[in-house]
Each structure stands twice: as structure tokens, then as C-alpha cells.
């Protein structure tokens, strides 16, 4: 049976909106720089290598779940579960700083 290629990769919720707002912010204010630096530190130091790779591809390279799955040789469902775990881990860590 061939792999299913149509997979919804839309995350919803406040956590995803907040992460996207931090990443895509064009503001060069002190708070914005602090948040971006904090986010990069958490990504580099707290996520597993797989979570880091998937997170960077999704948020920074703006790839969808199917494309990430093809690139990494895993199913889109696996990409989704890695993203969910990474996002939850990041939110748990970031809530202590924000």
C-alpha cells in the first residue's frame, strides 16, 4: 500500500501562534532580540537532535510536514509527533522565562 501523501500540517493553538510571532517578528527592539536569543538557546540546548532538525525545517525553512518527512525519510505522522513533543518541551521551558 503506498504512503498517504495528503496530510494536514496545520498546527493550531496559542503556543504555535506565539512561537511563529517570535520567529517572524521584524521588530529589532530589546524584548524581541531577547526572545529570539532565548528561543535559539532553547532550540540548541534543550531539544533532541531530531526535534531540533524538524523544528528548524518547519519554522525557519517553512517546509510542510510531507516535505520534511520526505527529506528525513519518515512519515508525515512521525514528523507531526516529533513537532508536538518539541513544541510542548519548548513551551514548558519558555514559560519560566516569559
XYZ file of N, CA, C and O in Angstrom:
392
model
N 0.850 -1.178 0.000
C 0.000 0.000 0.000
C 0.897 1.243 0.000
O 1.784 1.360 0.833
N 0.681 2.202 -0.903
C 1.527 3.396 -0.961
C 1.261 4.322 0.221
O 0.192 4.292 0.837
N 2.279 5.097 0.523
C 2.152 6.068 1.606
C 1.113 7.123 1.276
O 0.962 7.530 0.135
N 0.446 7.559 2.285
C -0.548 8.609 2.121
C 0.174 9.956 2.035
O 0.922 10.317 2.920
N -0.031 10.676 0.960
C 0.679 11.924 0.728
C -0.093 13.163 1.167
O 0.457 14.230 1.225
N -1.372 13.028 1.427
C -2.146 14.186 1.849
C -2.265 14.167 3.364
O -2.979 13.374 3.938
N -1.530 15.049 3.986
C -1.519 15.103 5.441
C -1.616 16.554 5.869
O -0.917 17.408 5.349
N -2.487 16.838 6.791
C -2.665 18.204 7.270
C -1.533 18.552 8.232
O -1.282 17.839 9.188
N -0.871 19.644 7.956
C 0.235 20.033 8.813
C -0.022 21.371 9.487
O 0.889 22.104 9.791
N -1.262 21.683 9.697
C -1.577 22.940 10.346
C -1.658 22.740 11.845
O -2.423 21.914 12.335
N -0.826 23.451 12.540
C -0.908 23.444 13.995
C -1.814 24.580 14.400
O -1.829 25.630 13.777
N -2.539 24.372 15.440
C -3.387 25.444 15.932
C -3.114 25.619 17.405
O -2.565 24.759 18.059
N -3.478 26.746 17.892
C -3.340 26.980 19.309
C -2.416 28.142 19.607
O -1.638 28.604 18.777
N -2.490 28.588 20.823
C -1.741 29.749 21.272
C -0.235 29.506 21.238
O 0.541 30.394 20.882
N 0.204 28.299 21.573
C 1.640 28.009 21.605
C 2.262 28.198 20.232
O 3.316 28.824 20.092
N 1.631 27.674 19.200
C 2.176 27.797 17.853
C 2.153 29.246 17.384
O 3.108 29.717 16.774
N 1.087 29.958 17.666
C 1.000 31.359 17.263
C 2.092 32.178 17.931
O 2.714 33.038 17.297
N 2.351 31.922 19.208
C 3.380 32.668 19.930
C 4.770 32.369 19.385
O 5.591 33.275 19.237
N 5.063 31.107 19.089
C 6.362 30.754 18.531
C 6.553 31.389 17.163
O 7.623 31.930 16.866
N 5.530 31.320 16.326
C 5.625 31.940 14.999
C 5.814 33.454 15.114
O 6.575 34.049 14.363
N 5.142 34.091 16.060
C 5.266 35.535 16.241
C 6.692 35.912 16.641
O 7.234 36.901 16.150
N 7.305 35.119 17.498
C 8.680 35.396 17.919
C 9.629 35.234 16.736
O 10.483 36.082 16.482
N 9.479 34.161 15.997
C 10.383 33.855 14.888
C 10.233 34.860 13.751
O 11.224 35.320 13.188
N 9.011 35.211 13.424
C 8.756 36.056 12.259
C 8.742 37.549 12.580
O 8.546 38.360 11.691
N 8.991 37.893 13.825
C 8.980 39.295 14.220
C 10.085 40.069 13.509
O 11.238 39.677 13.509
N 9.715 41.179 12.911
C 10.692 42.038 12.249
C 11.173 43.147 13.177
O 12.034 43.938 12.837
N 10.622 43.186 14.364
C 10.954 44.210 15.344
C 12.377 44.000 15.854
O 12.787 42.893 16.165
N 13.138 45.077 15.952
C 14.503 44.985 16.470
C 14.598 45.536 17.887
O 15.682 45.918 18.336
N 13.491 45.550 18.582
C 13.506 46.052 19.938
C 14.238 45.112 20.884
O 14.556 43.970 20.553
N 14.511 45.607 22.068
C 15.253 44.828 23.065
C 14.513 43.552 23.450
O 15.120 42.483 23.547
N 13.213 43.655 23.632
C 12.423 42.480 24.006
C 12.425 41.441 22.887
O 12.571 40.248 23.134
N 12.289 41.892 21.656
C 12.287 40.981 20.511
C 13.627 40.260 20.384
O 13.679 39.050 20.143
N 14.728 40.989 20.523
C 16.055 40.366 20.455
C 16.238 39.354 21.570
O 16.780 38.276 21.365
N 15.770 39.690 22.781
C 15.867 38.773 23.917
C 15.087 37.489 23.644
O 15.586 36.388 23.878
N 13.864 37.617 23.125
C 13.038 36.450 22.856
C 13.642 35.558 21.780
O 13.660 34.337 21.919
N 14.164 36.167 20.713
C 14.784 35.381 19.648
C 16.030 34.663 20.158
O 16.246 33.490 19.852
N 16.844 35.348 20.942
C 18.055 34.737 21.501
C 17.686 33.597 22.443
O 18.290 32.521 22.399
N 16.681 33.811 23.260
C 16.210 32.783 24.173
C 15.677 31.578 23.410
O 16.006 30.427 23.731
N 14.904 31.825 22.374
C 14.346 30.749 21.559
C 15.454 29.922 20.905
O 15.427 28.689 20.942
N 16.451 30.577 20.348
C 17.572 29.864 19.719
C 18.345 29.063 20.759
O 18.739 27.912 20.506
N 18.554 29.618 21.936
C 19.251 28.873 23.001
C 18.477 27.635 23.417
O 19.062 26.567 23.623
N 17.178 27.757 23.548
C 16.353 26.604 23.922
C 16.398 25.550 22.819
O 16.547 24.358 23.097
N 16.299 25.982 21.569
C 16.357 25.032 20.452
C 17.685 24.286 20.469
O 17.728 23.060 20.357
N 18.768 25.008 20.601
C 20.097 24.388 20.544
C 20.432 23.524 21.747
O 21.147 22.533 21.618
N 19.935 23.881 22.924
C 20.364 23.206 24.147
C 19.369 22.229 24.751
O 19.754 21.367 25.534
N 18.102 22.354 24.424
C 17.091 21.563 25.124
C 16.384 20.523 24.257
O 15.799 19.592 24.779
N 16.403 20.684 22.956
C 15.709 19.735 22.088
C 16.640 18.609 21.667
O 17.853 18.791 21.587
N 16.055 17.451 21.382
C 16.840 16.340 20.856
C 17.274 16.699 19.435
O 16.685 17.588 18.817
N 18.294 16.024 18.896
C 18.713 16.344 17.526
C 17.582 16.226 16.494
O 17.458 17.070 15.603
N 16.746 15.222 16.611
C 15.636 15.059 15.664
C 14.623 16.186 15.837
O 14.141 16.759 14.873
N 14.287 16.514 17.084
C 13.344 17.598 17.330
C 13.884 18.920 16.789
O 13.166 19.692 16.166
N 15.161 19.157 17.011
C 15.800 20.382 16.536
C 15.725 20.466 15.012
O 15.369 21.505 14.458
N 16.042 19.377 14.335
C 16.026 19.360 12.879
C 14.630 19.617 12.326
O 14.438 20.461 11.441
N 13.642 18.928 12.869
C 12.260 19.089 12.405
C 11.764 20.496 12.710
O 11.139 21.147 11.872
N 12.059 20.992 13.891
C 11.624 22.327 14.297
C 12.215 23.394 13.375
O 11.512 24.295 12.916
N 13.502 23.276 13.082
C 14.159 24.258 12.218
C 13.592 24.203 10.789
O 13.379 25.243 10.174
N 13.361 23.008 10.279
C 12.802 22.884 8.934
C 11.392 23.461 8.864
O 11.033 24.131 7.897
N 10.588 23.217 9.890
C 9.202 23.671 9.868
C 9.100 25.181 10.055
O 8.437 25.879 9.293
N 9.745 25.723 11.087
C 9.580 27.135 11.406
C 10.510 28.058 10.625
O 10.119 29.150 10.231
N 11.761 27.668 10.428
C 12.719 28.563 9.800
C 12.809 28.375 8.282
O 12.985 29.324 7.554
N 12.692 27.141 7.808
C 12.732 26.884 6.370
C 11.340 26.848 5.757
O 11.189 26.723 4.552
N 10.322 26.918 6.615
C 8.914 26.957 6.202
C 8.516 25.774 5.311
O 7.782 25.929 4.342
N 9.022 24.595 5.654
C 8.654 23.379 4.929
C 7.398 22.793 5.561
O 7.133 23.006 6.744
N 6.619 22.048 4.781
C 5.434 21.399 5.346
C 5.801 19.985 5.823
O 6.908 19.509 5.605
N 4.851 19.337 6.469
C 5.099 18.028 7.072
C 5.490 16.963 6.043
O 6.365 16.158 6.295
N 4.822 16.976 4.908
C 5.114 15.972 3.881
C 6.536 16.160 3.361
O 7.288 15.193 3.230
N 6.933 17.405 3.100
C 8.285 17.683 2.597
C 9.349 17.304 3.624
O 10.386 16.741 3.268
N 9.101 17.620 4.880
C 10.052 17.264 5.934
C 10.167 15.755 6.031
O 11.265 15.208 6.145
N 9.030 15.063 5.984
C 9.041 13.603 6.049
C 9.834 12.991 4.910
O 10.627 12.059 5.119
N 9.655 13.512 3.708
C 10.405 13.003 2.559
C 11.896 13.266 2.731
O 12.724 12.408 2.439
N 12.245 14.447 3.194
C 13.651 14.811 3.376
C 14.329 13.926 4.417
O 15.481 13.522 4.255
N 13.599 13.610 5.499
C 14.181 12.826 6.583
C 13.926 11.330 6.449
O 14.447 10.537 7.238
N 13.086 10.942 5.498
C 12.786 9.529 5.302
C 11.856 8.944 6.346
O 11.955 7.775 6.696
N 10.948 9.786 6.849
C 9.967 9.322 7.837
C 8.578 9.736 7.364
O 8.438 10.530 6.434
N 7.556 9.210 8.000
C 6.187 9.538 7.615
C 5.802 10.921 8.137
O 6.369 11.405 9.122
N 4.834 11.572 7.496
C 4.355 12.858 7.986
C 3.792 12.757 9.413
O 3.913 13.696 10.196
N 3.199 11.622 9.744
C 2.682 11.437 11.099
C 3.816 11.447 12.122
O 3.669 11.992 13.222
N 4.959 10.870 11.766
C 6.119 10.887 12.654
C 6.643 12.310 12.815
O 7.022 12.718 13.916
N 6.647 13.046 11.724
C 7.080 14.444 11.786
C 6.160 15.213 12.727
O 6.615 15.984 13.568
N 4.874 14.981 12.601
C 3.905 15.661 13.450
C 4.122 15.340 14.922
O 4.119 16.233 15.766
N 4.346 14.078 15.242
C 4.535 13.719 16.652
C 5.832 14.304 17.199
O 5.886 14.738 18.355
N 6.875 14.354 16.375
C 8.128 14.982 16.812
C 7.903 16.468 17.054
O 8.380 17.029 18.047
N 7.160 17.128 16.158
C 6.870 18.555 16.314
C 6.057 18.827 17.569
O 6.319 19.784 18.286
N 5.088 17.986 17.824
C 4.247 18.180 19.008
C 5.090 18.077 20.273
O 5.008 18.923 21.158
N 5.931 17.043 20.337
C 6.793 16.883 21.518
C 7.778 18.037 21.656
O 8.007 18.546 22.759
N 8.354 18.477 20.552
C 9.312 19.585 20.583
C 8.634 20.872 21.036
O 9.164 21.608 21.871
N 7.455 21.134 20.476
C 6.741 22.351 20.838
C 6.340 22.351 22.308
O 6.501 23.354 23.006
N 5.844 21.221 22.795
C 5.462 21.137 24.204
C 6.670 21.328 25.114
O 6.592 22.015 26.139
N 7.795 20.734 24.739
C 9.012 20.883 25.523
C 9.461 22.349 25.542
O 9.853 22.883 26.586
N 9.408 22.994 24.387
C 9.810 24.394 24.314
C 8.893 25.287 25.145
O 9.366 26.171 25.846
N 7.605 25.062 25.056
C 6.660 25.879 25.809
C 6.875 25.695 27.311
O 6.857 26.667 28.064
N 7.113 24.457 27.743
C 7.385 24.213 29.173
C 8.620 24.965 29.643
O 8.645 25.491 30.744
N 9.641 25.020 28.811
C 10.872 25.714 29.184
C 10.695 27.229 29.100
O 11.098 27.960 30.012
N 10.099 27.695 28.029
C 9.950 29.137 27.825
C 9.014 29.794 28.841
O 9.172 30.975 29.137
N 8.076 29.058 29.388
C 7.134 29.693 30.328
C 7.832 30.174 31.590
O 7.356 31.083 32.262
N 9.005 29.642 31.897
C 9.747 30.090 33.067
C 10.470 31.405 32.805
O 10.840 32.107 33.725
N 10.702 31.732 31.548
C 11.387 32.959 31.188
C 10.458 34.075 30.802
O 10.848 35.226 30.769
N 9.229 33.736 30.430
C 8.306 34.768 29.933
C 7.244 35.125 30.936
O 6.901 34.527 31.822
